[in-house]
PDB file of C-alpha atoms and ligand atoms in Angstrom:
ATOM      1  CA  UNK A   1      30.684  -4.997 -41.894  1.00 64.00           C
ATOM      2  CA  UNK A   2      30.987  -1.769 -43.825  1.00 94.00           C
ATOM      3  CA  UNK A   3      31.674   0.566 -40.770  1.00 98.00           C
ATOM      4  CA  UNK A   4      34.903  -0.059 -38.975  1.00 98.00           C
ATOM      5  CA  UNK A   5      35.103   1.412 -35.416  1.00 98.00           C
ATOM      6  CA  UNK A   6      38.541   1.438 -32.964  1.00 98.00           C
ATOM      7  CA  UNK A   7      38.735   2.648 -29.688  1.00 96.00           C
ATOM      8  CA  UNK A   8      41.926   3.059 -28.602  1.00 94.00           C
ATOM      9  CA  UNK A   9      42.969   3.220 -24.784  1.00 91.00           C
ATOM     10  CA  UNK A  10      43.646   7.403 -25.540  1.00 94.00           C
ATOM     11  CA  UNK A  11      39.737   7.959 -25.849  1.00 96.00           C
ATOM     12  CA  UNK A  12      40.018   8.338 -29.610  1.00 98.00           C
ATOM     13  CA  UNK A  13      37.270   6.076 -30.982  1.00 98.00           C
ATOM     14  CA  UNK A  14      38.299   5.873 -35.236  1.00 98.00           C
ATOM     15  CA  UNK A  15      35.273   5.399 -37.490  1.00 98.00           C
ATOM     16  CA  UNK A  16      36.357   3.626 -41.086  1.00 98.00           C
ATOM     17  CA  UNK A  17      33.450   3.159 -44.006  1.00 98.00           C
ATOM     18  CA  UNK A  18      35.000   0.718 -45.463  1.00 98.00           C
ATOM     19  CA  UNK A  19      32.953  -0.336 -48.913  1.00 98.00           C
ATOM     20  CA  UNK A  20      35.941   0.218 -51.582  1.00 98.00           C
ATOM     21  CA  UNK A  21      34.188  -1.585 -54.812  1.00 97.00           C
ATOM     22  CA  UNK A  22      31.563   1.858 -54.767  1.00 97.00           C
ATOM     23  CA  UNK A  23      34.459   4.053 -53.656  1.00 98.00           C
ATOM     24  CA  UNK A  24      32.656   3.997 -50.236  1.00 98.00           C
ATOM     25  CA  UNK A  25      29.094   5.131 -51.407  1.00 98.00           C
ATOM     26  CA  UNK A  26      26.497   4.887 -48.840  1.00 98.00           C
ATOM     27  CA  UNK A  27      23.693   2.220 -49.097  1.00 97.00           C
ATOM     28  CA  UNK A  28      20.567   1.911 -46.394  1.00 97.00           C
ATOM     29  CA  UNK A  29      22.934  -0.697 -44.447  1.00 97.00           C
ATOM     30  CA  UNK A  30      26.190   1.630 -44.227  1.00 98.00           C
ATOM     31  CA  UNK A  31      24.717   4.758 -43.390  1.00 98.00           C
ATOM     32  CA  UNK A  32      22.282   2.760 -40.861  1.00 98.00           C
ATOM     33  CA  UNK A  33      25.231   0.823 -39.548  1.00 98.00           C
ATOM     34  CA  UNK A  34      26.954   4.198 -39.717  1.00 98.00           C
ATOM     35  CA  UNK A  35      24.471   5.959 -37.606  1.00 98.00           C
ATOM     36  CA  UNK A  36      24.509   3.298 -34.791  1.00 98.00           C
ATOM     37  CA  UNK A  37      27.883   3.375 -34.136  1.00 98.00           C
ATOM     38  CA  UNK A  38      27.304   7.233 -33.838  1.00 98.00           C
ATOM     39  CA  UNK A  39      25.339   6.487 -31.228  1.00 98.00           C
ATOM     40  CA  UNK A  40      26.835   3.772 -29.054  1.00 98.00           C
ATOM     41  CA  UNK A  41      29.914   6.308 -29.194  1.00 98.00           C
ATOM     42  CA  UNK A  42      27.755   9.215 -28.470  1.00 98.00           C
ATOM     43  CA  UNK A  43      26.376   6.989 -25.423  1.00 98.00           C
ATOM     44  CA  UNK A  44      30.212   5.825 -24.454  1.00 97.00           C
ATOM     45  CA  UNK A  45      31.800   8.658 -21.541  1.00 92.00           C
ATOM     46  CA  UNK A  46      35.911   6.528 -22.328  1.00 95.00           C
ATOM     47  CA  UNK A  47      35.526   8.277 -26.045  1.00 97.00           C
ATOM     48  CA  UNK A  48      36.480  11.792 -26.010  1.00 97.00           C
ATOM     49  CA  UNK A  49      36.760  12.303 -29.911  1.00 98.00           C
ATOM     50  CA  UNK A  50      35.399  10.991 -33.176  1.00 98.00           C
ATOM     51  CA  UNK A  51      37.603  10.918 -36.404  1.00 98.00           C
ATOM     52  CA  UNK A  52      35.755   9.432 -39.510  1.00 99.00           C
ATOM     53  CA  UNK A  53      37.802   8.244 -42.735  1.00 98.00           C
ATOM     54  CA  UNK A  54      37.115   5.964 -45.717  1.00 98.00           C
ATOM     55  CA  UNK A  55      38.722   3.219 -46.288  1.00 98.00           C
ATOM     56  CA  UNK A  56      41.497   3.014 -49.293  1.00 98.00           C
ATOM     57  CA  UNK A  57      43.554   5.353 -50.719  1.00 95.00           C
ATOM     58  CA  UNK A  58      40.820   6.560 -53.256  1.00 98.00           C
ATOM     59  CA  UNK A  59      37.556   8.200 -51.175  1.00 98.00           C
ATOM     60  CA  UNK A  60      36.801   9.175 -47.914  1.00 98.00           C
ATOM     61  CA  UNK A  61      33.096   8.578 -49.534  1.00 98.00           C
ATOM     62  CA  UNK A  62      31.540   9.423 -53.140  1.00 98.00           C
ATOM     63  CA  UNK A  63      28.117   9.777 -51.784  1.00 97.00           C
ATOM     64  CA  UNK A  64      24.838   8.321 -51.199  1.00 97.00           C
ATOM     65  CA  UNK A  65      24.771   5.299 -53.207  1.00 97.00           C
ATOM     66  CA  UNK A  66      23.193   6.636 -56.617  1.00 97.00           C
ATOM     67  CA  UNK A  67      22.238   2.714 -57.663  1.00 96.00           C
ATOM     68  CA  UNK A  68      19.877   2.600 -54.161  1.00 95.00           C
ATOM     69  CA  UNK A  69      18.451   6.102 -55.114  1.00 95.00           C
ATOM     70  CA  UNK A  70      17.477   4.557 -58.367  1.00 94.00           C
ATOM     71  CA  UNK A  71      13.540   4.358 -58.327  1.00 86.00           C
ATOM     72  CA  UNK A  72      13.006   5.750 -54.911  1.00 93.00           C
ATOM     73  CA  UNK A  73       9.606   7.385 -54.758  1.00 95.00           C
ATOM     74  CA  UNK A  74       9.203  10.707 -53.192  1.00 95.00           C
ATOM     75  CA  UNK A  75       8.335   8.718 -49.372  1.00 96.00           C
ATOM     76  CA  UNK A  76      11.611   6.459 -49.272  1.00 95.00           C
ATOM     77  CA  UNK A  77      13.574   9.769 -50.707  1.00 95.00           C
ATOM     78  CA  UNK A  78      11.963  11.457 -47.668  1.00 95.00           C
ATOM     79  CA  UNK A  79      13.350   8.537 -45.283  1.00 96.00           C
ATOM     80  CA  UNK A  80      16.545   7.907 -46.804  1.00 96.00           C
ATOM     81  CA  UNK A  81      17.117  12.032 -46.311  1.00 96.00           C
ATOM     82  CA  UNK A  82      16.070  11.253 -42.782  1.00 96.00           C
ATOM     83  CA  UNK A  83      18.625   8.796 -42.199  1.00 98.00           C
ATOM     84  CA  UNK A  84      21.216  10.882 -43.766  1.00 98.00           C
ATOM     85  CA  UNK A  85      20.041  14.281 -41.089  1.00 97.00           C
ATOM     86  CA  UNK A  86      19.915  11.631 -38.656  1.00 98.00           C
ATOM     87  CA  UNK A  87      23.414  10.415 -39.072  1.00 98.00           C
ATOM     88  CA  UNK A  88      25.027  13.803 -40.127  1.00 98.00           C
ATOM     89  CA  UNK A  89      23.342  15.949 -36.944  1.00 97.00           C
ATOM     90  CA  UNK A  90      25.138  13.152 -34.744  1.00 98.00           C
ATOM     91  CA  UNK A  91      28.101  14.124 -35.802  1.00 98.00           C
ATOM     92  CA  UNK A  92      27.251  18.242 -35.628  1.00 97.00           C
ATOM     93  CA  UNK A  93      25.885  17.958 -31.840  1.00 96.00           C
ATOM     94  CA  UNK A  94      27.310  15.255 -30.237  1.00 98.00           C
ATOM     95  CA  UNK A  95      29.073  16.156 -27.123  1.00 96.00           C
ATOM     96  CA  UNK A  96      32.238  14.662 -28.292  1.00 98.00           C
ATOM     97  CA  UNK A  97      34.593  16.978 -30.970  1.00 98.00           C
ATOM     98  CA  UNK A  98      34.353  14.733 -34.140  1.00 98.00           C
ATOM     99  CA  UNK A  99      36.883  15.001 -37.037  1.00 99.00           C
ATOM    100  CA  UNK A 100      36.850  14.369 -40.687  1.00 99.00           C
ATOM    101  CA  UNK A 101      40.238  13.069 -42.458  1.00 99.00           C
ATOM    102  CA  UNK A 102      39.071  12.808 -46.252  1.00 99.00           C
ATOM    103  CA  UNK A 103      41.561  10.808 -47.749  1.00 98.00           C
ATOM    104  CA  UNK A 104      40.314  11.240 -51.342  1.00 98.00           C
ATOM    105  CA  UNK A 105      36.709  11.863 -53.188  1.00 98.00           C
ATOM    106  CA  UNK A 106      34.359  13.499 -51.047  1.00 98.00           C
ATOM    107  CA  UNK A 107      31.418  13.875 -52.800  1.00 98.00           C
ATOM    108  CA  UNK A 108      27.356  14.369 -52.404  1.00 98.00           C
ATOM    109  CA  UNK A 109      27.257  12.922 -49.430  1.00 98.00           C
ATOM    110  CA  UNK A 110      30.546  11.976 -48.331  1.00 98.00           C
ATOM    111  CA  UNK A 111      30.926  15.953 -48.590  1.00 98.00           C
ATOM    112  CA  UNK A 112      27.894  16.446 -46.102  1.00 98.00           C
ATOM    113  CA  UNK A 113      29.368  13.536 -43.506  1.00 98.00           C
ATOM    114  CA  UNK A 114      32.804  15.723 -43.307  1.00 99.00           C
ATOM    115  CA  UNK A 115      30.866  18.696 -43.276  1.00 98.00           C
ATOM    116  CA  UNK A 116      28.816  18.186 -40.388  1.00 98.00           C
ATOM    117  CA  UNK A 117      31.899  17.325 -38.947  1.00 98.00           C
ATOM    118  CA  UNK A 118      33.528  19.889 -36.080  1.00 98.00           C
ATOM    119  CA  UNK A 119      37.388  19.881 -38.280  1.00 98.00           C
ATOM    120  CA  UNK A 120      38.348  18.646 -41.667  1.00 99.00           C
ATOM    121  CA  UNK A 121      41.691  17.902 -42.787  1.00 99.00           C
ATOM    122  CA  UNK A 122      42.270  17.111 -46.165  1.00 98.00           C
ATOM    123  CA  UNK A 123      44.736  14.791 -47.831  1.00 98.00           C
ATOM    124  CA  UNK A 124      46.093  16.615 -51.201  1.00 98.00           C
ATOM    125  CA  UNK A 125      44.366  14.278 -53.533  1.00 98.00           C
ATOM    126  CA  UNK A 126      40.973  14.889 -51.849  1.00 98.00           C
ATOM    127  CA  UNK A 127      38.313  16.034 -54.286  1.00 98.00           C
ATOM    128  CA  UNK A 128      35.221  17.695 -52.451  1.00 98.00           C
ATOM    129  CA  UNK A 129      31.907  18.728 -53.949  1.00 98.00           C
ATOM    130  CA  UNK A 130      27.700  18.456 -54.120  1.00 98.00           C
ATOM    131  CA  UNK A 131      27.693  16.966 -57.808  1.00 98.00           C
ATOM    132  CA  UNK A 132      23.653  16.065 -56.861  1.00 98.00           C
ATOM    133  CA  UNK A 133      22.784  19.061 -60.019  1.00 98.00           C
ATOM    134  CA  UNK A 134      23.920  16.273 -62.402  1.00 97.00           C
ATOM    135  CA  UNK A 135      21.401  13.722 -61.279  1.00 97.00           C
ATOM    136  CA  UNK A 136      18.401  16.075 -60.974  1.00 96.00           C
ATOM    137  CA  UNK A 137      18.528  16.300 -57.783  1.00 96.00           C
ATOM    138  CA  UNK A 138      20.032  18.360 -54.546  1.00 96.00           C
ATOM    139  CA  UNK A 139      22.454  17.789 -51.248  1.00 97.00           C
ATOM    140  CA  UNK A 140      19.809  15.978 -49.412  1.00 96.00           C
ATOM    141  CA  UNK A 141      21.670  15.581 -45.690  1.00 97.00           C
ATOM    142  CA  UNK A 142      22.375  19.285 -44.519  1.00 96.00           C
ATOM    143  CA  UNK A 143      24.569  20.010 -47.595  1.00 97.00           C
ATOM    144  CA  UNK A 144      22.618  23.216 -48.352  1.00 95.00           C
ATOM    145  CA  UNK A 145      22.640  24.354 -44.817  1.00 94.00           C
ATOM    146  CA  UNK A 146      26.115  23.668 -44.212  1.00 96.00           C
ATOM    147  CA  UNK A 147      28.036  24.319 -47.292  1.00 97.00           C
ATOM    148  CA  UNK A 148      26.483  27.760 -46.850  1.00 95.00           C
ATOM    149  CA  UNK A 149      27.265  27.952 -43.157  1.00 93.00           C
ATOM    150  CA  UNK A 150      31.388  27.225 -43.553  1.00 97.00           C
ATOM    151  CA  UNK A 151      32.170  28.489 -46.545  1.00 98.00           C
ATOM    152  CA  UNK A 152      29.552  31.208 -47.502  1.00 96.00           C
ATOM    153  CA  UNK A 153      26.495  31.616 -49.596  1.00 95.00           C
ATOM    154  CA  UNK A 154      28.202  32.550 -52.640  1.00 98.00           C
ATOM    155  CA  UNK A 155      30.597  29.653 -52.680  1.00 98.00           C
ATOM    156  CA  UNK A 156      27.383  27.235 -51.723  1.00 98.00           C
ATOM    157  CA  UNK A 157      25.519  28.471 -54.232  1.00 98.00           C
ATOM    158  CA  UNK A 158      28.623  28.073 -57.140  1.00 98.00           C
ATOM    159  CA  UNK A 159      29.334  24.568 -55.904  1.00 98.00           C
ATOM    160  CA  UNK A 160      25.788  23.598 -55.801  1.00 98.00           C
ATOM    161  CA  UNK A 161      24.735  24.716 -59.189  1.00 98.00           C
ATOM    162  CA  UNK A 162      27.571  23.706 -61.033  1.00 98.00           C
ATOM    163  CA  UNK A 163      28.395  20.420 -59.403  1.00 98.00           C
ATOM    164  CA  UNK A 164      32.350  21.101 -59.487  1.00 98.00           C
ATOM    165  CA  UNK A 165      34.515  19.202 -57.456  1.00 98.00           C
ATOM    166  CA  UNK A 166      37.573  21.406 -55.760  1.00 98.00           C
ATOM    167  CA  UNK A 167      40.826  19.888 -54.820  1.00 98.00           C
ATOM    168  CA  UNK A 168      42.595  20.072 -51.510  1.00 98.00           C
ATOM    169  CA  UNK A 169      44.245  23.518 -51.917  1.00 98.00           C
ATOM    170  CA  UNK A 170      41.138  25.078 -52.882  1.00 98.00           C
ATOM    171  CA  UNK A 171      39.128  23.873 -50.487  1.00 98.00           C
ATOM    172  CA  UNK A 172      41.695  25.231 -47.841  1.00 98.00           C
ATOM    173  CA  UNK A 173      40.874  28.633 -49.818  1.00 98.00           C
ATOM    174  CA  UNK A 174      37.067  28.741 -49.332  1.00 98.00           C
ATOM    175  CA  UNK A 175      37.195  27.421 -45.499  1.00 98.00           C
ATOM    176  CA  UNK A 176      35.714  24.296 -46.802  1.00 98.00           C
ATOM    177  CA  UNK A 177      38.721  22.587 -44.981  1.00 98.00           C
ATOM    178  CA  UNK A 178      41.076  23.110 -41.830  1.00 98.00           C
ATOM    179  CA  UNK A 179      44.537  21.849 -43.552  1.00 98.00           C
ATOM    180  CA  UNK A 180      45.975  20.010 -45.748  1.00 98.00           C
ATOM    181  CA  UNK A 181      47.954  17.488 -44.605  1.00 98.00           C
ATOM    182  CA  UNK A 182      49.567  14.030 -45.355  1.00 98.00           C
ATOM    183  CA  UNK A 183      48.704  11.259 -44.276  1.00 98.00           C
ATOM    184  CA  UNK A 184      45.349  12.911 -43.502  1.00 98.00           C
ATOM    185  CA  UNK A 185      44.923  10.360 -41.118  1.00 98.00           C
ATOM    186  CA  UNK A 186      47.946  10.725 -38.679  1.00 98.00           C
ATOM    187  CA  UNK A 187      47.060  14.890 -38.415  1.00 98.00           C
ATOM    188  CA  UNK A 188      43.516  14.113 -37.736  1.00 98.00           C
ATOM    189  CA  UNK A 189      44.138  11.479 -34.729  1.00 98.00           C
ATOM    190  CA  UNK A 190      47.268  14.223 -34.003  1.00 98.00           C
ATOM    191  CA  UNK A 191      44.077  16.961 -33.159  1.00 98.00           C
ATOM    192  CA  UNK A 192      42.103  13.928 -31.655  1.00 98.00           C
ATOM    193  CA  UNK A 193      44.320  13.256 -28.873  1.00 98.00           C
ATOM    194  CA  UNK A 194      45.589  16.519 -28.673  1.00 96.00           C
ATOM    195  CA  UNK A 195      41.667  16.917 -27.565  1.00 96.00           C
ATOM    196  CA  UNK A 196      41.281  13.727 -25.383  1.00 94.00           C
ATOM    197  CA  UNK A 197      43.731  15.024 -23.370  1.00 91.00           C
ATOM    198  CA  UNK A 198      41.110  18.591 -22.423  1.00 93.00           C
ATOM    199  CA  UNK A 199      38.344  18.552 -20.288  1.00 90.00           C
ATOM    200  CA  UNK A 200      35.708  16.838 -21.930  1.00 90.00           C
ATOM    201  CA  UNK A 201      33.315  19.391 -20.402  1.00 93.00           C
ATOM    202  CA  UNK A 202      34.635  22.510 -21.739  1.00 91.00           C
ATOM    203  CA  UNK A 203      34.687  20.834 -24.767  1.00 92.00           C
ATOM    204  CA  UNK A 204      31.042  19.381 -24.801  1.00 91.00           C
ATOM    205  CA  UNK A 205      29.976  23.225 -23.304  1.00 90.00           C
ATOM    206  CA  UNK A 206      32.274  25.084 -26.216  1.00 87.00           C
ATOM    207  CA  UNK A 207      30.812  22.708 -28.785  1.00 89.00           C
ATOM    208  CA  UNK A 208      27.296  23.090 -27.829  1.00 87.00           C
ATOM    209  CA  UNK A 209      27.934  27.500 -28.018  1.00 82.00           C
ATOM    210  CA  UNK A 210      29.296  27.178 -31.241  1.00 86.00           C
ATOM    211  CA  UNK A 211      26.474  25.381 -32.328  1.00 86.00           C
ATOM    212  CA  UNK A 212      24.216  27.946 -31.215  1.00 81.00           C
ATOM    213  CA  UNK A 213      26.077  30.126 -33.957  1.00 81.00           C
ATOM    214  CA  UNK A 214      24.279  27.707 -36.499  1.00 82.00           C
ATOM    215  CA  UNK A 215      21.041  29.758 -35.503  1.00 77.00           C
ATOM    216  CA  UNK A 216      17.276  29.073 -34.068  1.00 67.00           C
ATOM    217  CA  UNK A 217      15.599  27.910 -36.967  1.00 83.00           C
ATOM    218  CA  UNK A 218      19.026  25.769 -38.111  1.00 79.00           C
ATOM    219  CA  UNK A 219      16.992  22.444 -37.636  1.00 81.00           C
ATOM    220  CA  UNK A 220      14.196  23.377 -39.450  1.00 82.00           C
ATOM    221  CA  UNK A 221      16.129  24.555 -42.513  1.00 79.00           C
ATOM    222  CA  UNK A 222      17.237  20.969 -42.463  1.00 83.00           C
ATOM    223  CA  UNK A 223      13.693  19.798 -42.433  1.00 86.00           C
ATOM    224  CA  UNK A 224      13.123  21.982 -45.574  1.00 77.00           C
ATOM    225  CA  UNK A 225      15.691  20.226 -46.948  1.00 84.00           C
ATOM    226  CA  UNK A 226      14.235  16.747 -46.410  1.00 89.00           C
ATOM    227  CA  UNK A 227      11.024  17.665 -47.542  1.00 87.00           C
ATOM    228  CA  UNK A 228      12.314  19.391 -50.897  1.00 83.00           C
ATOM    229  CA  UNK A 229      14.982  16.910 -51.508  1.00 90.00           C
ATOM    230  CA  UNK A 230      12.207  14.152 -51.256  1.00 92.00           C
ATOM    231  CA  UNK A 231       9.919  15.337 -53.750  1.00 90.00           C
ATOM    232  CA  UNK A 232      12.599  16.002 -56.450  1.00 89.00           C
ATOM    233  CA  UNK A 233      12.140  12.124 -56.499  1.00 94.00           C
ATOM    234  CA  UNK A 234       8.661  12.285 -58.369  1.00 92.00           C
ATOM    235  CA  UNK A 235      10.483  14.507 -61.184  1.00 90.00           C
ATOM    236  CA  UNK A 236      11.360  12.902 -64.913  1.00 93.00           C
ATOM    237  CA  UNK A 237      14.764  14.779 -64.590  1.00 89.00           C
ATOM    238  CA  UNK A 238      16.136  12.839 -61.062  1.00 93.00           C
ATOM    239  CA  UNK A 239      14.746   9.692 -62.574  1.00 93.00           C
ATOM    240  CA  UNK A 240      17.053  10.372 -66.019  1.00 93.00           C
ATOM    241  CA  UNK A 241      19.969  11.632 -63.953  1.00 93.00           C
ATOM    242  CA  UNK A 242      20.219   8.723 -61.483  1.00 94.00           C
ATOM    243  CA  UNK A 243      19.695   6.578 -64.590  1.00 95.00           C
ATOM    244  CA  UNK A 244      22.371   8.086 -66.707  1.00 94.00           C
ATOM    245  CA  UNK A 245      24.991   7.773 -63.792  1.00 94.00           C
ATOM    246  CA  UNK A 246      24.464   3.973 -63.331  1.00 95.00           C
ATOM    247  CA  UNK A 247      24.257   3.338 -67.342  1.00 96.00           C
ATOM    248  CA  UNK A 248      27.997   5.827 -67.873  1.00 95.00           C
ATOM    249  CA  UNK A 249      26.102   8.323 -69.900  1.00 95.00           C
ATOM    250  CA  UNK A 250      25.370  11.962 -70.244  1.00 94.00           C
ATOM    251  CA  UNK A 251      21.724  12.989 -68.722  1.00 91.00           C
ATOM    252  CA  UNK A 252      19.193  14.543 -70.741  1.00 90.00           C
ATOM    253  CA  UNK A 253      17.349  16.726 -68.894  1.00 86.00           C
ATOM    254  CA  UNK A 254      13.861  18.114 -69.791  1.00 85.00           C
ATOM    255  CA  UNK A 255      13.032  20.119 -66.918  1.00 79.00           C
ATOM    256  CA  UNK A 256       9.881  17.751 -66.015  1.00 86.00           C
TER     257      UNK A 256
HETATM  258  N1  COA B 301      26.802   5.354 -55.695  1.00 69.02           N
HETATM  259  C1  COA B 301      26.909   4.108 -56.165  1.00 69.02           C
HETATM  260  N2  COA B 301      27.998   3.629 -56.753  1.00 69.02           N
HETATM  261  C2  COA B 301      29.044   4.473 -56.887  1.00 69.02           C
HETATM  262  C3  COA B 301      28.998   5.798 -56.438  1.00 69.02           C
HETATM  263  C4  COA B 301      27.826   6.231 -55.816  1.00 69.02           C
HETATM  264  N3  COA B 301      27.706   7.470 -55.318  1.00 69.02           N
HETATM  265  N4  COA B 301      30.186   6.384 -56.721  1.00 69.02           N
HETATM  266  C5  COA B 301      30.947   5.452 -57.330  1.00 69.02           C
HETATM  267  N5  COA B 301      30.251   4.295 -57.412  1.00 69.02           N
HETATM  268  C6  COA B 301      30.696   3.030 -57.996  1.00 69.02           C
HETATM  269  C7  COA B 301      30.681   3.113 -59.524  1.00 69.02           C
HETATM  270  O1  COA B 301      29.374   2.899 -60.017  1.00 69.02           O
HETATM  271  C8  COA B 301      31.644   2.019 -59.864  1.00 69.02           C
HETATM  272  O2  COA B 301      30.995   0.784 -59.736  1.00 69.02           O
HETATM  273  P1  COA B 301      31.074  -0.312 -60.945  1.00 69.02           P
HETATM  274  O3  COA B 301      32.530  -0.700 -60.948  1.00 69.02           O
HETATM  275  O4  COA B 301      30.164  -1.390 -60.475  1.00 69.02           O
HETATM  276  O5  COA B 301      30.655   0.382 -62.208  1.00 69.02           O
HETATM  277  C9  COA B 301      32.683   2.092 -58.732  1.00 69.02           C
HETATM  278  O6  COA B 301      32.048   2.776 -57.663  1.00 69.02           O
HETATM  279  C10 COA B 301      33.923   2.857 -59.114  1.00 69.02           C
HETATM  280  O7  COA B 301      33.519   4.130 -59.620  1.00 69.02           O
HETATM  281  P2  COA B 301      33.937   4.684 -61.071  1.00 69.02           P
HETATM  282  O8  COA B 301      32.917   5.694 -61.483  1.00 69.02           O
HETATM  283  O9  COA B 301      34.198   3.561 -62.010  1.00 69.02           O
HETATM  284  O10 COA B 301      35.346   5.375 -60.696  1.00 69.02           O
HETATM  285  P3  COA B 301      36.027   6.619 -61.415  1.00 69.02           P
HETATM  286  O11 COA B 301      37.382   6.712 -60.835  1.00 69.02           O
HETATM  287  O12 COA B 301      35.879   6.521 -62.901  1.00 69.02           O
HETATM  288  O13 COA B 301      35.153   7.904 -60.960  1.00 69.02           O
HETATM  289  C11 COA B 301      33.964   9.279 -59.366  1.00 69.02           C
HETATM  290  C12 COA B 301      35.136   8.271 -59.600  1.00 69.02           C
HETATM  291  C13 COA B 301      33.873   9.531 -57.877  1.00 69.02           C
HETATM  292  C14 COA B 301      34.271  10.592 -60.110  1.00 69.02           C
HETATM  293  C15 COA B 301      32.646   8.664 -59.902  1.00 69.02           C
HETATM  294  O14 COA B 301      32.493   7.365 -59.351  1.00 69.02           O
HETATM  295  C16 COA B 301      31.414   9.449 -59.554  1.00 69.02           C
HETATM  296  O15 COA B 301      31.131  10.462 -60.195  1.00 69.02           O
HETATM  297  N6  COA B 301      30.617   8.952 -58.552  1.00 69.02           N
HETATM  298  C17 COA B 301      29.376   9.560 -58.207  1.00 69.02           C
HETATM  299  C18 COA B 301      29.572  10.767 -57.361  1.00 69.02           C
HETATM  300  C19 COA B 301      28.236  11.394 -57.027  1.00 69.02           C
HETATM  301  O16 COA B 301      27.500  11.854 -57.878  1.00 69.02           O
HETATM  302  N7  COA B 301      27.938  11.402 -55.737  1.00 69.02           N
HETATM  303  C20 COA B 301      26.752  12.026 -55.238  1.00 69.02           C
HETATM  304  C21 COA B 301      25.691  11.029 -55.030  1.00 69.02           C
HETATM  305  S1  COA B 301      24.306  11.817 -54.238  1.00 69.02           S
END
């Protein structure tokens, strides 16, 4: 089992990926098992609020696993991205507040998870980022929608081109994160049942009005992104990208 999930009698239900030899990377049966926790907990009225963590000291989780992506044609890219909306739009509008504690790398998709996410806290080794540019490819599961929703256009755009990674402080700086606290885990359940204890209708109600902030067309942005994400798997350049990853080399990219 690569998904860990606690209820505990205070309504705080704790979701673990737990798959430490890929630094909790997300295969077909993670993010699958991932997304039907999400929604037996979704389903579940005694769970007030999600927190999701990785497992280990080392990643909260460094993405969608790159060895899975490896020969995906532009259909199963398509599907996998669904899986990935799927699972991260869960998170975004289920009634329940849900919680990210990223206890170290964040990455790709590990970043999207936390940041479909209501609050992130951040341990201080936590490194965040959308490093997809170095495999030819982009944030495929609402990164490009919701980087640019929390933290701005500008900083979307910088992260997304470039690939960097920031640390914990400056990912306080650019509202990527809430805090930055140690252990991440004990301030996020510290929130969670701060938040069991409120009505979960107000909460469900506030939730859903904030969400309207995302905008009209919000879910079809994210369609956009499944469609374009997708068909970056028929290029030369996400072929040689996902290929140089898995064999520890530099890519060579030829813009085909
Ligand atoms: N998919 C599949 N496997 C992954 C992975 C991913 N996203 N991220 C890490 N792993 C695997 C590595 O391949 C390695 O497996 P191996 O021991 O069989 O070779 C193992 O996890 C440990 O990773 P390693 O790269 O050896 O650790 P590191 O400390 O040197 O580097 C990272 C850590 C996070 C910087 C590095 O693993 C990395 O860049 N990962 C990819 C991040 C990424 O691009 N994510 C976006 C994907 S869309």
């Amino acid at each position: 089992m690569s998904i860990d999930v606690r209820r505990a009698g205070d309504g705080v239900a704790t979701v673990t990926i737990d798959r430490q030899d890929a630094l909790n990377a997300l295969d077909v049966e993670t993010l699958t098992q991932l997304r039907d926790v999400l929604n037996d907990l979704e389903a579940d009225e005694t769970v007030r609020v999600v927190v999701l963590t990785g497992a280990g000291d080392r990643a909260f989780a460094a993405g969608a696993d790159i060895k899975y992506m490896r020969g995906l044609d532009v259909d199963a890219a398509k599907a996998w991205g669904a899986l990935g909306h799927e699972t991260t739009r869960l998170l975004e509008a289920m009634p329940q507040p849900t919680i990210a504690a990223i206890n170290g790398f964040a990455l790709g998709g590990g970043c999207e998870l936390a940041l479909a996410c209501d609050i992130r806290y951040a341990s201080a080794r936590a490194q965040i980022g959308q490093p997809e540019i170095d495999l030819g490819i982009i944030p495929g599961w609402g990164g490009t929608q919701r980087l640019a929703r929390i933290s701005g256009v500008g900083v979307a755009k910088e992260l997304i081109f470039t690939g960097r990674s920031v640390d914990a402080e400056e990912a306080l700086r650019i509202g990527l994160v809430n805090a930055v606290a140690d252990p991440v885990l004990d301030q996020a359940l510290a929130t969670a049942r701060a938040l069991a204890a409120k009505s979960p209708t107000a909460l469900a109600t506030a939730k859903r009005a904030i969400n309207l902030a995302l905008g009209a067309n919000h879910g079809d942005n994210l369609e956009a992104e499944t469609v374009l994400f997708g068909e970056l798997f028929s290029t030369a350049d996400a072929r040689e990208g996902i290929n140089a990853f898995i064999e520890k080399r530099e890519p060579r990219f030829t813009g085909r």
